[in-house]
Amino acid sequence: MSGTVRQPGPVLAAPARRTTARGATRTLRRLASGLGMGLGLGVGLVLSMLSPAQAAELRLRVLQTSDIHMNLLSYDYYQDRDTAEFGLARTVTLIHQARAESPNSLLFDNGDLLQGNPLGDVVARVHPLAADQVHPAYKVLNLLGVDAANLGNHEFNYGLPFLRQAIAGANFPYLNANVMDADGQRHAFQPSVMLTREMVDEQGHPRRLKIGVIGLTPPQIMEWDRQNLSGRVQVRDMVEVAREQVPALRRQGADLVIVIAHTGIDKTELPRLSENMAAQLARVPGVDALLLGHAHTEFPGPSFSGYPGVDLAQGRLFGVPAVMPGRWGDHLGVIDLRLSDRGGRWQVIHSQSSLRPIFDRANRRSLAAADPMPAVVIAREHQATLDHVRSEVARTEVPIHSYFSQVTESESVRLVAQAQLAYAKRAVQGTALERLPMLSAAAPFKSGGRQGWTQYTDIPAGPVAIKHVADLYVYPNTIKVLKLTGAQVRDWLEMSAGQFRRIDPAGPAEQPLLDTAYPGFNFDMMWGADGALQYAIDLSQPARFNRDGQPVGDTHRIVDLRWRGQPLDDVAEFLVVTNNYRAFGGGHFPALGADKVVVDAPDETREALAHYLASAPGAGAASAGTDRATAGPSWRILPVPGVKLRFLSGAAGARYLGDGAAVTWVKDNGDGSAWYELAR
Ligand code: MN
Ligand code: MG
């Protein structure tokens, strides 16, 4: 007999179907088959007479949040103040609006929910969730009426027992189809769900739809959370799993299949087990909508212009409706689908993906007030987090400031570089990259000048709190690791040395050091672990590169560049830890770009710094000053005989001068700035 009407395979909660246009068509087909007529002319005629009158259309709005990273409230715990720029509390307002505009909607969360700010740490580590407590993320999401959620990579950060305990408090299904038990045979989590939902078609008739949903997470969790997962679970390739799960849901009678994938969009075809597989997932047959995340980018959005298969006008990827809503609740992802049941089954006949921002970046204006619900239901956890960020996590024996960070090694920048090193060492652990020597590059972000003469990092000796992290690292950058040759490392430092003016040994007795047109945030300094990298800067030479990274002469300002005491080998390979801005070409540094990135971590540098500061004594700010004293600075400016090297900085830096300081006072300019001089 014809298989037209059979639904093979297990049917979950098979609902009694109403007599709809589709039901009628099926009855006719069954009749036709029974009479031994194929789908011949006669039946075709009947169908075409039936369809125009009885085919229904239905609008379904699919809403998505992703990468909330515990920003349930619009509160910046590092700055210790409210913000209008992120936070699920504001996205909730947009969710309510979007639901009110559409007859049918579904809401999904795409993971990286449970970790990423001090609130996440407080719930997992500081005051660990008790057996009878609901995780604050689910106090909020349960009230939001989430239909299903996916596990992101960061869900594994606090270990499997915590994850299982936390998601047990969710009153919606948690999905993952590509993490298997240790034996590789069984799914470690629920791979998919068949949601049965009563919806309303355009004629106002109730319609029951079955929506198959699967969840996927990057296989890299086995590297990033090796200590939590090794020997406990195995991972499979996201695309291979989707090729099995999507048709299985179809066979089980799904009217629609939605793939929630914690993955981003890459420009190139990637090998199996890759991290950002959206383009390949979109080409798995039978996917009606693709919900993306992980990369913290915005789709549809201009950054994906020209990517293969991208339709920015409709928001599609290889023809499949797709959306990725940034991060931290800064956008709500919306996919509007128009379905028709013409032909006997629901099909997507139109789609439009869009993003709804909570904040107008161009005009610095809020677009969504915070919904009061999250603040009410997690008031206790929020207060515990405030207490935590305001409390001491480390002590520093020396003040940490950036007044002289453009001309001498500064503890304020060195700490950032050391935190990056600690993070990246863990990230490459157990990979082929582990054997390569690692350097870390960081620049002074708060260096006065055009930012204003009060804009310096300035943390007094004594207690260091989590919120000081914002003073040390003002940008929400993420960590990247590049693989470079020794020659490229040398050029990086040469480019940085463009911050200085050329000093003429035969010129005036006092000469200014800094080219004030050069932004401080492009003055990268580099460190290895335990003082492994050393170099000096010879300012009697002209800069090797211009502002665009083009060589302007065969001169060298970087001299005596040494790795573990030996001259740095130009053909040796190095890993260099930096931020996303620099890694992807910010500042036009020679040779830097996406092709050099070997660890594309979505994690914030600030987050790494907070963990570094709070880590065991001896590793963080607690040791500030002491290991610097033993290792000595990584770099220095060579004296130019007969010339006093002077620079401008904030006048408030005067309190850090004294015996043995690398800098001496010259004069106050009366406008908040002062002239200083390198001590010799
Ligand atoms: Mn994320
Ligand atoms: Mg992620």
JSON list of C-alpha atoms and ligand atoms in Angstrom, two decimals, residues 67 69 111-112 153-154 262 294-296 602, ligand 1:
[
{"chain": "A", "resi": 67, "resn": "ASP", "atom": "CA", "xyz": [24.24, 33.69, 25.83]},
{"chain": "A", "resi": 69, "resn": "HIS", "atom": "CA", "xyz": [25.58, 34.50, 30.91]},
{"chain": "A", "resi": 111, "resn": "GLY", "atom": "CA", "xyz": [22.40, 28.25, 26.45]},
{"chain": "A", "resi": 112, "resn": "ASP", "atom": "CA", "xyz": [25.45, 29.85, 28.01]},
{"chain": "A", "resi": 153, "resn": "ASN", "atom": "CA", "xyz": [29.38, 25.16, 26.36]},
{"chain": "A", "resi": 154, "resn": "HIS", "atom": "CA", "xyz": [29.49, 27.25, 29.53]},
{"chain": "A", "resi": 262, "resn": "HIS", "atom": "CA", "xyz": [24.92, 26.78, 20.37]},
{"chain": "A", "resi": 294, "resn": "HIS", "atom": "CA", "xyz": [27.82, 31.08, 21.12]},
{"chain": "A", "resi": 295, "resn": "ALA", "atom": "CA", "xyz": [29.65, 33.63, 18.94]},
{"chain": "A", "resi": 296, "resn": "HIS", "atom": "CA", "xyz": [27.89, 36.58, 20.64]},
{"chain": "A", "resi": 602, "resn": "PRO", "atom": "CA", "xyz": [34.15, 33.71, 23.50]},
{"chain": "B", "resi": 1, "resn": "MN", "atom": "MN", "xyz": [28.42, 32.56, 25.27]}
]
